GROMACS .gro file of C-alpha atoms in nm:
model
  271
    1MET     CA    1  -0.004   0.001   0.006
    2LYS     CA    2   0.288   0.246   0.070
    3LYS     CA    3   0.433   0.175  -0.265
    4ILE     CA    4   0.115   0.251  -0.450
    5TYR     CA    5   0.094   0.580  -0.239
    6PHE     CA    6   0.451   0.660  -0.322
    7PHE     CA    7   0.398   0.611  -0.692
    8LEU     CA    8   0.079   0.807  -0.695
    9ILE     CA    9   0.240   1.120  -0.554
   10LEU     CA   10   0.527   1.075  -0.792
   11LEU     CA   11   0.298   1.096  -1.095
   12MET     CA   12   0.111   1.374  -0.948
   13GLY     CA   13   0.450   1.570  -0.915
   14LEU     CA   14   0.552   1.470  -1.268
   15GLY     CA   15   0.214   1.592  -1.391
   16LEU     CA   16   0.238   1.918  -1.226
   17SER     CA   17   0.576   1.987  -1.353
   18SER     CA   18   0.499   1.917  -1.704
   19CYS     CA   19   0.232   2.194  -1.670
   20GLU     CA   20   0.481   2.453  -1.587
   21GLU     CA   21   0.595   2.683  -1.852
   22GLU     CA   22   0.818   2.981  -1.825
   23VAL     CA   23   0.693   3.293  -1.973
   24THR     CA   24   0.924   3.559  -2.092
   25GLY     CA   25   0.888   3.893  -2.276
   26ILE     CA   26   0.605   4.019  -2.079
   27THR     CA   27   0.555   4.399  -2.098
   28LEU     CA   28   0.287   4.610  -1.949
   29PRO     CA   29   0.151   4.944  -2.059
   30TYR     CA   30   0.397   5.227  -1.957
   31ARG     CA   31   0.453   5.584  -2.035
   32GLU     CA   32   0.761   5.744  -1.885
   33GLN     CA   33   0.696   6.060  -1.701
   34LEU     CA   34   0.895   6.316  -1.497
   35VAL     CA   35   0.820   6.317  -1.124
   36ILE     CA   36   0.865   6.669  -0.985
   37ARG     CA   37   0.863   6.754  -0.619
   38GLY     CA   38   0.888   7.084  -0.480
   39VAL     CA   39   0.774   7.308  -0.194
   40LEU     CA   40   0.824   7.684  -0.222
   41GLU     CA   41   0.868   7.811   0.149
   42ALA     CA   42   0.780   8.180   0.206
   43GLY     CA   43   1.083   8.385   0.278
   44GLU     CA   44   1.325   8.105   0.198
   45LYS     CA   45   1.544   8.030  -0.123
   46ILE     CA   46   1.362   7.833  -0.381
   47GLY     CA   47   1.534   7.484  -0.378
   48ASN     CA   48   1.541   7.116  -0.295
   49ILE     CA   49   1.334   7.050  -0.601
   50ARG     CA   50   1.371   6.692  -0.691
   51VAL     CA   51   1.316   6.537  -1.041
   52GLU     CA   52   1.280   6.163  -1.108
   53ARG     CA   53   1.139   5.955  -1.380
   54THR     CA   54   0.874   5.687  -1.356
   55ILE     CA   55   1.010   5.335  -1.374
   56PRO     CA   56   0.868   5.037  -1.586
   57PRO     CA   57   0.603   4.844  -1.353
   58LEU     CA   58   0.825   4.527  -1.383
   59GLU     CA   59   1.142   4.687  -1.280
   60ASN     CA   60   1.259   4.743  -0.932
   61TYR     CA   61   1.268   5.113  -0.820
   62THR     CA   62   1.605   5.245  -0.707
   63VAL     CA   63   1.687   5.610  -0.646
   64GLU     CA   64   1.983   5.612  -0.883
   65LYS     CA   65   1.769   5.448  -1.165
   66ALA     CA   66   1.480   5.717  -1.116
   67LEU     CA   67   1.687   6.029  -1.052
   68VAL     CA   68   1.718   6.282  -1.330
   69LYS     CA   69   2.038   6.470  -1.291
   70ASP     CA   70   2.034   6.672  -1.630
   71ALA     CA   71   1.690   6.835  -1.678
   72VAL     CA   72   1.664   7.191  -1.749
   73LEU     CA   73   1.440   7.363  -1.496
   74ILE     CA   74   1.333   7.718  -1.540
   75ILE     CA   75   1.139   7.928  -1.281
   76ASP     CA   76   0.939   8.239  -1.405
   77ASP     CA   77   0.824   8.482  -1.126
   78GLY     CA   78   0.680   8.730  -1.364
   79GLU     CA   79   0.973   8.951  -1.325
   80GLN     CA   80   1.265   8.740  -1.419
   81LEU     CA   81   1.344   8.392  -1.536
   82ASP     CA   82   1.593   8.172  -1.348
   83THR     CA   83   1.761   7.853  -1.461
   84LEU     CA   84   1.805   7.612  -1.176
   85THR     CA   85   2.136   7.447  -1.085
   86TYR     CA   86   2.170   7.073  -0.991
   87LYS     CA   87   2.351   6.951  -0.689
   88ASN     CA   88   2.342   6.642  -0.467
   89GLY     CA   89   1.995   6.515  -0.598
   90TYR     CA   90   1.814   6.839  -0.603
   91TYR     CA   91   1.780   7.162  -0.809
   92ASN     CA   92   1.814   7.495  -0.672
   93SER     CA   93   1.726   7.857  -0.773
   94LYS     CA   94   1.874   8.198  -0.687
   95LEU     CA   95   1.532   8.338  -0.629
   96THR     CA   96   1.366   8.372  -0.273
   97ALA     CA   97   0.999   8.276  -0.252
   98GLN     CA   98   0.783   8.572  -0.192
   99SER     CA   99   0.431   8.579  -0.008
  100GLY     CA  100   0.154   8.640  -0.252
  101LYS     CA  101   0.356   8.598  -0.568
  102LEU     CA  102   0.281   8.350  -0.851
  103TYR     CA  103   0.567   8.113  -0.967
  104LYS     CA  104   0.573   7.900  -1.288
  105LEU     CA  105   0.801   7.594  -1.326
  106TYR     CA  106   0.902   7.457  -1.678
  107ALA     CA  107   1.096   7.135  -1.695
  108TYR     CA  108   1.262   6.992  -2.004
  109TRP     CA  109   1.429   6.639  -2.028
  110LYS     CA  110   1.497   6.450  -2.345
  111HIS     CA  111   1.159   6.461  -2.528
  112HIS     CA  112   0.970   6.541  -2.194
  113LYS     CA  113   0.802   6.877  -2.130
  114ALA     CA  114   0.638   6.932  -1.778
  115TYR     CA  115   0.500   7.251  -1.625
  116GLY     CA  116   0.319   7.374  -1.307
  117GLU     CA  117   0.246   7.697  -1.119
  118THR     CA  118   0.175   7.790  -0.766
  119ILE     CA  119   0.120   8.088  -0.547
  120VAL     CA  120   0.292   8.140  -0.218
  121PRO     CA  121   0.041   8.206   0.053
  122GLU     CA  122   0.068   8.508   0.275
  123GLN     CA  123   0.107   8.447   0.647
  124VAL     CA  124  -0.195   8.403   0.856
  125GLY     CA  125  -0.235   8.580   1.187
  126PHE     CA  126  -0.383   8.475   1.513
  127ASP     CA  127  -0.341   8.577   1.869
  128GLU     CA  128  -0.555   8.351   2.092
  129VAL     CA  129  -0.619   7.984   2.133
  130PHE     CA  130  -0.920   7.840   2.269
  131VAL     CA  131  -0.992   7.503   2.444
  132GLU     CA  132  -1.335   7.342   2.447
  133PHE     CA  133  -1.383   7.057   2.689
  134GLN     CA  134  -1.633   6.757   2.689
  135LYS     CA  135  -1.650   6.607   3.025
  136GLU     CA  136  -1.692   6.234   3.075
  137VAL     CA  137  -1.799   6.112   3.418
  138THR     CA  138  -1.717   5.752   3.498
  139ILE     CA  139  -1.742   5.543   3.827
  140PHE     CA  140  -1.374   5.592   3.881
  141GLU     CA  141  -1.293   5.950   3.779
  142ASP     CA  142  -1.360   6.241   3.550
  143TYR     CA  143  -1.218   6.258   3.212
  144TYR     CA  144  -1.183   6.582   2.981
  145ARG     CA  145  -1.164   6.557   2.612
  146ALA     CA  146  -1.038   6.895   2.466
  147THR     CA  147  -1.036   7.040   2.123
  148VAL     CA  148  -0.787   7.309   2.080
  149TYR     CA  149  -0.848   7.580   1.812
  150THR     CA  150  -0.865   7.932   1.699
  151TYR     CA  151  -1.009   8.143   1.431
  152ILE     CA  152  -0.861   8.321   1.136
  153THR     CA  153  -0.962   8.521   0.849
  154PRO     CA  154  -0.926   8.308   0.546
  155ASN     CA  155  -0.814   8.370   0.206
  156GLU     CA  156  -1.006   8.202  -0.086
  157LYS     CA  157  -0.679   8.140  -0.262
  158TYR     CA  158  -0.548   7.911   0.018
  159VAL     CA  159  -0.620   7.609   0.238
  160TYR     CA  160  -0.489   7.539   0.592
  161THR     CA  161  -0.351   7.261   0.802
  162THR     CA  162  -0.241   7.277   1.146
  163GLY     CA  163  -0.025   7.143   1.435
  164ILE     CA  164   0.165   7.199   1.740
  165SER     CA  165   0.529   7.246   1.823
  166PHE     CA  166   0.719   7.128   2.111
  167ASN     CA  167   1.109   7.121   2.154
  168ASN     CA  168   1.113   7.262   1.795
  169ILE     CA  169   0.945   6.978   1.646
  170ILE     CA  170   0.610   7.007   1.458
  171TYR     CA  171   0.348   6.745   1.508
  172GLY     CA  172   0.103   6.798   1.240
  173ASN     CA  173  -0.281   6.739   1.243
  174TYR     CA  174  -0.252   6.549   0.913
  175ASP     CA  175  -0.605   6.434   0.898
  176GLU     CA  176  -0.776   6.762   0.879
  177ILE     CA  177  -0.777   7.042   0.618
  178PHE     CA  178  -0.954   7.378   0.639
  179THR     CA  179  -1.108   7.546   0.343
  180TYR     CA  180  -1.250   7.886   0.260
  181SER     CA  181  -1.587   7.741   0.201
  182ARG     CA  182  -1.627   7.651   0.579
  183ARG     CA  183  -1.593   8.003   0.710
  184THR     CA  184  -1.877   8.158   0.911
  185PRO     CA  185  -2.111   8.442   0.796
  186ASP     CA  186  -1.876   8.688   0.969
  187ASN     CA  187  -1.579   8.556   0.753
  188ARG     CA  188  -1.404   8.377   1.019
  189LEU     CA  189  -1.272   8.000   0.977
  190LYS     CA  190  -1.251   7.786   1.274
  191ILE     CA  191  -0.929   7.567   1.269
  192ILE     CA  192  -0.831   7.289   1.499
  193PHE     CA  193  -0.478   7.263   1.611
  194THR     CA  194  -0.522   6.920   1.805
  195TYR     CA  195  -0.725   6.694   2.037
  196ILE     CA  196  -0.604   6.613   2.377
  197GLY     CA  197  -0.738   6.469   2.696
  198GLY     CA  198  -0.689   6.433   3.073
  199ASN     CA  199  -0.829   6.416   3.411
  200ASP     CA  200  -0.791   6.800   3.508
  201SER     CA  201  -0.903   7.062   3.264
  202LEU     CA  202  -0.676   7.311   3.431
  203GLY     CA  203  -0.387   7.080   3.394
  204ILE     CA  204  -0.474   7.041   3.025
  205LYS     CA  205  -0.445   7.422   2.989
  206LYS     CA  206  -0.109   7.427   3.180
  207GLU     CA  207   0.022   7.180   2.951
  208LEU     CA  208  -0.077   7.364   2.642
  209ASN     CA  209   0.133   7.666   2.764
  210ASN     CA  210   0.432   7.438   2.687
  211TYR     CA  211   0.347   7.432   2.315
  212LYS     CA  212   0.364   7.663   2.006
  213PHE     CA  213   0.078   7.643   1.771
  214VAL     CA  214   0.127   7.600   1.397
  215ILE     CA  215  -0.062   7.711   1.092
  216LEU     CA  216   0.052   7.594   0.733
  217SER     CA  217  -0.115   7.789   0.465
  218TYR     CA  218  -0.087   7.626   0.116
  219ASP     CA  219  -0.184   7.713  -0.234
  220LYS     CA  220  -0.548   7.587  -0.267
  221GLN     CA  221  -0.426   7.334  -0.541
  222TYR     CA  222  -0.298   7.130  -0.223
  223TYR     CA  223  -0.661   7.056  -0.144
  224ASP     CA  224  -0.693   6.833  -0.457
  225TYR     CA  225  -0.388   6.640  -0.339
  226PHE     CA  226  -0.490   6.606   0.006
  227ILE     CA  227  -0.831   6.450  -0.054
  228THR     CA  228  -0.679   6.187  -0.305
  229ARG     CA  229  -0.344   6.142  -0.141
  230ASN     CA  230  -0.427   5.782  -0.023
  231ASN     CA  231  -0.526   5.669  -0.368
  232GLY     CA  232  -0.298   5.430  -0.547
  233ASN     CA  233  -0.133   5.337  -0.214
  234SER     CA  234   0.007   5.665  -0.166
  235ASP     CA  235   0.111   5.729   0.192
  236ASP     CA  236   0.037   6.048   0.401
  237ASP     CA  237   0.360   6.229   0.332
  238ILE     CA  238   0.304   6.494   0.048
  239PHE     CA  239   0.558   6.305  -0.170
  240GLY     CA  240   0.475   5.964  -0.091
  241ASN     CA  241   0.445   5.664  -0.329
  242VAL     CA  242   0.318   5.769  -0.661
  243GLY     CA  243  -0.042   5.688  -0.708
  244SER     CA  244  -0.209   5.682  -1.031
  245ASN     CA  245  -0.537   5.856  -0.922
  246VAL     CA  246  -0.369   6.125  -0.696
  247ARG     CA  247  -0.453   6.471  -0.826
  248TRP     CA  248  -0.106   6.630  -0.875
  249ASN     CA  249  -0.058   6.982  -1.010
  250ILE     CA  250   0.232   6.909  -1.250
  251LYS     CA  251   0.109   6.886  -1.601
  252GLY     CA  252   0.240   6.778  -1.937
  253ASP     CA  253   0.475   6.501  -1.941
  254GLY     CA  254   0.505   6.483  -1.566
  255ILE     CA  255   0.334   6.427  -1.240
  256GLY     CA  256   0.402   6.562  -0.893
  257MET     CA  257   0.363   6.871  -0.693
  258PHE     CA  258   0.513   7.227  -0.724
  259ILE     CA  259   0.333   7.406  -0.420
  260GLY     CA  260   0.375   7.713  -0.225
  261ARG     CA  261   0.343   7.716   0.144
  262ASN     CA  262   0.372   7.955   0.441
  263ILE     CA  263   0.420   7.829   0.798
  264VAL     CA  264   0.354   8.036   1.116
  265VAL     CA  265   0.471   7.905   1.453
  266LYS     CA  266   0.383   8.109   1.767
  267LYS     CA  267   0.299   8.100   2.124
  268ALA     CA  268  -0.052   8.223   2.198
  269LYS     CA  269  -0.276   8.311   2.497
  270ILE     CA  270  -0.480   8.017   2.593
  271ASN     CA  271  -0.851   8.079   2.666
   0.00000   0.00000   0.00000
Protein backbone atom coordinates (compact mmCIF):
# COMPACT_ATOMS: atom_id res chain seq x y z
CA MET A 1 0.00 0.00 0.00
CA LYS A 2 2.87 2.34 0.84
CA LYS A 3 4.45 1.70 -2.57
CA ILE A 4 1.18 2.54 -4.38
CA TYR A 5 0.89 5.78 -2.38
CA PHE A 6 4.47 6.71 -3.25
CA PHE A 7 3.95 6.17 -6.97
CA LEU A 8 0.73 8.20 -6.95
CA ILE A 9 2.54 11.18 -5.42
CA LEU A 10 5.39 10.78 -7.92
CA LEU A 11 2.97 10.78 -10.86
CA MET A 12 1.16 13.86 -9.55
CA GLY A 13 4.45 15.69 -9.19
CA LEU A 14 5.48 14.81 -12.74
CA GLY A 15 2.11 15.93 -14.03
CA LEU A 16 2.34 19.29 -12.29
CA SER A 17 5.89 19.91 -13.42
CA SER A 18 4.95 19.13 -17.00
CA CYS A 19 2.33 21.91 -16.82
CA GLU A 20 4.84 24.54 -15.78
CA GLU A 21 5.95 26.90 -18.53
CA GLU A 22 8.37 29.76 -18.25
CA VAL A 23 6.86 32.94 -19.67
CA THR A 24 9.24 35.60 -20.93
CA GLY A 25 8.97 38.83 -22.84
CA ILE A 26 6.02 40.20 -20.86
CA THR A 27 5.50 43.93 -21.07
CA LEU A 28 2.92 46.14 -19.39
CA PRO A 29 1.58 49.47 -20.65
CA TYR A 30 4.02 52.15 -19.55
CA ARG A 31 4.48 55.82 -20.22
CA GLU A 32 7.66 57.42 -18.94
CA GLN A 33 6.96 60.65 -17.09
CA LEU A 34 8.88 63.11 -15.00
CA VAL A 35 8.11 63.12 -11.28
CA ILE A 36 8.64 66.62 -9.88
CA ARG A 37 8.59 67.44 -6.19
CA GLY A 38 9.03 70.94 -4.81
CA VAL A 39 7.70 73.09 -1.97
CA LEU A 40 8.20 76.85 -2.11
CA GLU A 41 8.54 78.13 1.44
CA ALA A 42 7.74 81.81 1.98
CA GLY A 43 10.89 83.79 2.78
CA GLU A 44 13.23 80.93 1.86
CA LYS A 45 15.42 80.34 -1.16
CA ILE A 46 13.66 78.24 -3.78
CA GLY A 47 15.40 74.90 -3.75
CA ASN A 48 15.35 71.22 -2.91
CA ILE A 49 13.31 70.54 -6.05
CA ARG A 50 13.56 66.88 -6.92
CA VAL A 51 13.17 65.42 -10.41
CA GLU A 52 12.87 61.71 -11.08
CA ARG A 53 11.37 59.60 -13.83
CA THR A 54 8.78 56.86 -13.56
CA ILE A 55 10.14 53.32 -13.75
CA PRO A 56 8.53 50.51 -15.80
CA PRO A 57 6.21 48.48 -13.54
CA LEU A 58 8.24 45.26 -13.86
CA GLU A 59 11.49 46.94 -12.80
CA ASN A 60 12.57 47.47 -9.21
CA TYR A 61 12.72 51.11 -8.14
CA THR A 62 16.05 52.54 -7.06
CA VAL A 63 16.89 56.17 -6.48
CA GLU A 64 19.86 56.02 -8.81
CA LYS A 65 17.74 54.53 -11.59
CA ALA A 66 14.94 57.09 -11.20
CA LEU A 67 16.90 60.26 -10.45
CA VAL A 68 17.13 62.79 -13.29
CA LYS A 69 20.31 64.85 -12.98
CA ASP A 70 20.40 66.64 -16.31
CA ALA A 71 16.97 68.23 -16.69
CA VAL A 72 16.60 71.90 -17.53
CA LEU A 73 14.40 73.63 -14.94
CA ILE A 74 13.33 77.25 -15.32
CA ILE A 75 11.33 79.32 -12.83
CA ASP A 76 9.39 82.40 -13.91
CA ASP A 77 8.29 84.76 -11.13
CA GLY A 78 6.66 87.27 -13.49
CA GLU A 79 9.69 89.55 -13.39
CA GLN A 80 12.63 87.34 -14.21
CA LEU A 81 13.54 83.86 -15.39
CA ASP A 82 15.99 81.71 -13.47
CA THR A 83 17.56 78.47 -14.65
CA LEU A 84 18.06 76.16 -11.68
CA THR A 85 21.33 74.40 -10.86
CA TYR A 86 21.66 70.74 -9.89
CA LYS A 87 23.58 69.53 -6.84
CA ASN A 88 23.39 66.38 -4.72
CA GLY A 89 20.03 65.21 -5.98
CA TYR A 90 18.20 68.55 -6.00
CA TYR A 91 17.71 71.61 -8.19
CA ASN A 92 18.10 75.06 -6.64
CA SER A 93 17.29 78.61 -7.65
CA LYS A 94 18.80 81.99 -6.86
CA LEU A 95 15.29 83.34 -6.19
CA THR A 96 13.63 83.70 -2.79
CA ALA A 97 9.97 82.73 -2.52
CA GLN A 98 7.84 85.78 -1.76
CA SER A 99 4.38 85.72 -0.17
CA GLY A 100 1.52 86.45 -2.54
CA LYS A 101 3.61 85.87 -5.65
CA LEU A 102 2.88 83.44 -8.50
CA TYR A 103 5.67 81.16 -9.68
CA LYS A 104 5.76 79.02 -12.82
CA LEU A 105 8.06 76.04 -13.29
CA TYR A 106 9.09 74.61 -16.67
CA ALA A 107 10.98 71.32 -16.88
CA TYR A 108 12.66 69.84 -19.97
CA TRP A 109 14.38 66.48 -20.22
CA LYS A 110 15.01 64.53 -23.43
CA HIS A 111 11.63 64.62 -25.21
CA HIS A 112 9.66 65.41 -22.03
CA LYS A 113 8.13 68.77 -21.18
CA ALA A 114 6.35 69.35 -17.86
CA TYR A 115 5.13 72.45 -16.10
CA GLY A 116 3.32 73.70 -13.03
CA GLU A 117 2.51 76.90 -11.23
CA THR A 118 1.76 77.92 -7.67
CA ILE A 119 1.17 80.94 -5.50
CA VAL A 120 3.06 81.33 -2.22
CA PRO A 121 0.48 82.14 0.48
CA GLU A 122 0.64 85.10 2.78
CA GLN A 123 1.12 84.44 6.48
CA VAL A 124 -2.04 84.06 8.54
CA GLY A 125 -2.38 85.77 11.91
CA PHE A 126 -3.90 84.69 15.22
CA ASP A 127 -3.45 85.75 18.84
CA GLU A 128 -5.67 83.52 20.95
CA VAL A 129 -6.12 79.78 21.25
CA PHE A 130 -9.32 78.34 22.68
CA VAL A 131 -9.96 75.06 24.46
CA GLU A 132 -13.37 73.40 24.43
CA PHE A 133 -13.91 70.60 26.96
CA GLN A 134 -16.26 67.65 26.95
CA LYS A 135 -16.50 66.05 30.37
CA GLU A 136 -17.03 62.33 30.72
CA VAL A 137 -18.04 61.07 34.18
CA THR A 138 -17.17 57.48 35.04
CA ILE A 139 -17.43 55.49 38.27
CA PHE A 140 -13.69 55.92 38.75
CA GLU A 141 -12.86 59.52 37.77
CA ASP A 142 -13.77 62.40 35.51
CA TYR A 143 -12.14 62.63 32.09
CA TYR A 144 -11.92 65.71 29.86
CA ARG A 145 -11.68 65.58 26.09
CA ALA A 146 -10.32 68.85 24.76
CA THR A 147 -10.50 70.43 21.31
CA VAL A 148 -7.84 73.11 20.81
CA TYR A 149 -8.63 75.69 18.14
CA THR A 150 -8.52 79.29 16.95
CA TYR A 151 -10.23 81.52 14.41
CA ILE A 152 -8.58 83.10 11.39
CA THR A 153 -9.67 85.31 8.52
CA PRO A 154 -9.26 82.97 5.54
CA ASN A 155 -8.18 83.76 2.00
CA GLU A 156 -10.08 82.02 -0.81
CA LYS A 157 -6.77 81.32 -2.60
CA TYR A 158 -5.44 79.16 0.22
CA VAL A 159 -6.21 76.12 2.36
CA TYR A 160 -4.90 75.45 5.85
CA THR A 161 -3.52 72.63 7.94
CA THR A 162 -2.34 72.84 11.54
CA GLY A 163 -0.25 71.32 14.27
CA ILE A 164 1.58 71.98 17.51
CA SER A 165 5.28 72.48 18.12
CA PHE A 166 7.22 71.16 21.11
CA ASN A 167 11.00 71.36 21.43
CA ASN A 168 11.12 72.73 17.87
CA ILE A 169 9.44 69.62 16.45
CA ILE A 170 6.15 70.11 14.60
CA TYR A 171 3.45 67.50 15.17
CA GLY A 172 0.96 67.96 12.37
CA ASN A 173 -2.79 67.48 12.42
CA TYR A 174 -2.56 65.48 9.20
CA ASP A 175 -6.16 64.28 9.04
CA GLU A 176 -7.87 67.64 8.59
CA ILE A 177 -7.76 70.43 6.08
CA PHE A 178 -9.60 73.73 6.48
CA THR A 179 -10.99 75.53 3.46
CA TYR A 180 -12.44 78.94 2.69
CA SER A 181 -15.87 77.39 2.07
CA ARG A 182 -16.14 76.45 5.77
CA ARG A 183 -16.00 80.04 7.02
CA THR A 184 -18.75 81.54 9.17
CA PRO A 185 -21.07 84.35 7.97
CA ASP A 186 -18.77 86.89 9.66
CA ASN A 187 -15.86 85.58 7.53
CA ARG A 188 -14.09 83.62 10.24
CA LEU A 189 -12.72 80.12 9.88
CA LYS A 190 -12.41 77.81 12.86
CA ILE A 191 -9.29 75.69 12.61
CA ILE A 192 -8.36 72.93 15.04
CA PHE A 193 -4.78 72.50 16.22
CA THR A 194 -5.12 69.24 18.10
CA TYR A 195 -7.27 67.02 20.30
CA ILE A 196 -6.01 66.04 23.75
CA GLY A 197 -7.42 64.64 26.97
CA GLY A 198 -6.82 64.31 30.69
CA ASN A 199 -8.33 64.14 34.14
CA ASP A 200 -7.85 67.82 34.97
CA SER A 201 -9.02 70.67 32.72
CA LEU A 202 -6.70 73.17 34.39
CA GLY A 203 -3.83 70.74 33.96
CA ILE A 204 -4.59 70.48 30.24
CA LYS A 205 -4.46 74.26 29.85
CA LYS A 206 -1.19 74.33 31.80
CA GLU A 207 0.25 71.70 29.46
CA LEU A 208 -0.80 73.69 26.41
CA ASN A 209 1.29 76.61 27.64
CA ASN A 210 4.35 74.48 26.84
CA TYR A 211 3.41 74.32 23.17
CA LYS A 212 3.63 76.62 20.21
CA PHE A 213 0.82 76.53 17.68
CA VAL A 214 1.32 75.99 13.97
CA ILE A 215 -0.69 77.03 10.92
CA LEU A 216 0.45 75.93 7.47
CA SER A 217 -1.10 77.85 4.60
CA TYR A 218 -1.00 76.21 1.16
CA ASP A 219 -1.92 77.21 -2.34
CA LYS A 220 -5.47 75.85 -2.69
CA GLN A 221 -4.25 73.36 -5.31
CA TYR A 222 -3.02 71.39 -2.31
CA TYR A 223 -6.63 70.52 -1.47
CA ASP A 224 -6.99 68.27 -4.52
CA TYR A 225 -3.84 66.43 -3.50
CA PHE A 226 -4.98 66.15 0.13
CA ILE A 227 -8.33 64.52 -0.60
CA THR A 228 -6.79 62.00 -3.03
CA ARG A 229 -3.43 61.41 -1.34
CA ASN A 230 -4.29 57.86 -0.24
CA ASN A 231 -5.33 56.74 -3.73
CA GLY A 232 -3.06 54.30 -5.49
CA ASN A 233 -1.38 53.27 -2.23
CA SER A 234 0.08 56.71 -1.66
CA ASP A 235 1.03 57.38 1.96
CA ASP A 236 0.35 60.49 4.03
CA ASP A 237 3.54 62.24 3.07
CA ILE A 238 3.09 64.98 0.49
CA PHE A 239 5.54 63.13 -1.74
CA GLY A 240 4.79 59.54 -0.86
CA ASN A 241 4.41 56.64 -3.28
CA VAL A 242 3.14 57.84 -6.63
CA GLY A 243 -0.50 56.82 -7.01
CA SER A 244 -2.16 56.87 -10.42
CA ASN A 245 -5.31 58.56 -9.13
CA VAL A 246 -3.67 61.23 -7.01
CA ARG A 247 -4.48 64.73 -8.24
CA TRP A 248 -1.11 66.34 -8.80
CA ASN A 249 -0.59 69.86 -10.14
CA ILE A 250 2.31 69.07 -12.48
CA LYS A 251 1.02 68.90 -16.06
CA GLY A 252 2.31 67.82 -19.46
CA ASP A 253 4.76 64.92 -19.46
CA GLY A 254 4.95 64.83 -15.69
CA ILE A 255 3.28 64.26 -12.35
CA GLY A 256 4.02 65.52 -8.86
CA MET A 257 3.63 68.76 -6.96
CA PHE A 258 5.06 72.23 -7.18
CA ILE A 259 3.34 73.98 -4.27
CA GLY A 260 3.64 77.18 -2.26
CA ARG A 261 3.48 77.14 1.53
CA ASN A 262 3.74 79.55 4.43
CA ILE A 263 4.26 78.38 8.02
CA VAL A 264 3.57 80.39 11.16
CA VAL A 265 4.70 79.01 14.52
CA LYS A 266 3.90 81.05 17.63
CA LYS A 267 2.98 81.08 21.27
CA ALA A 268 -0.53 82.24 21.99
CA LYS A 269 -2.78 83.18 24.86
CA ILE A 270 -4.83 80.18 26.03
CA ASN A 271 -8.53 80.83 26.68
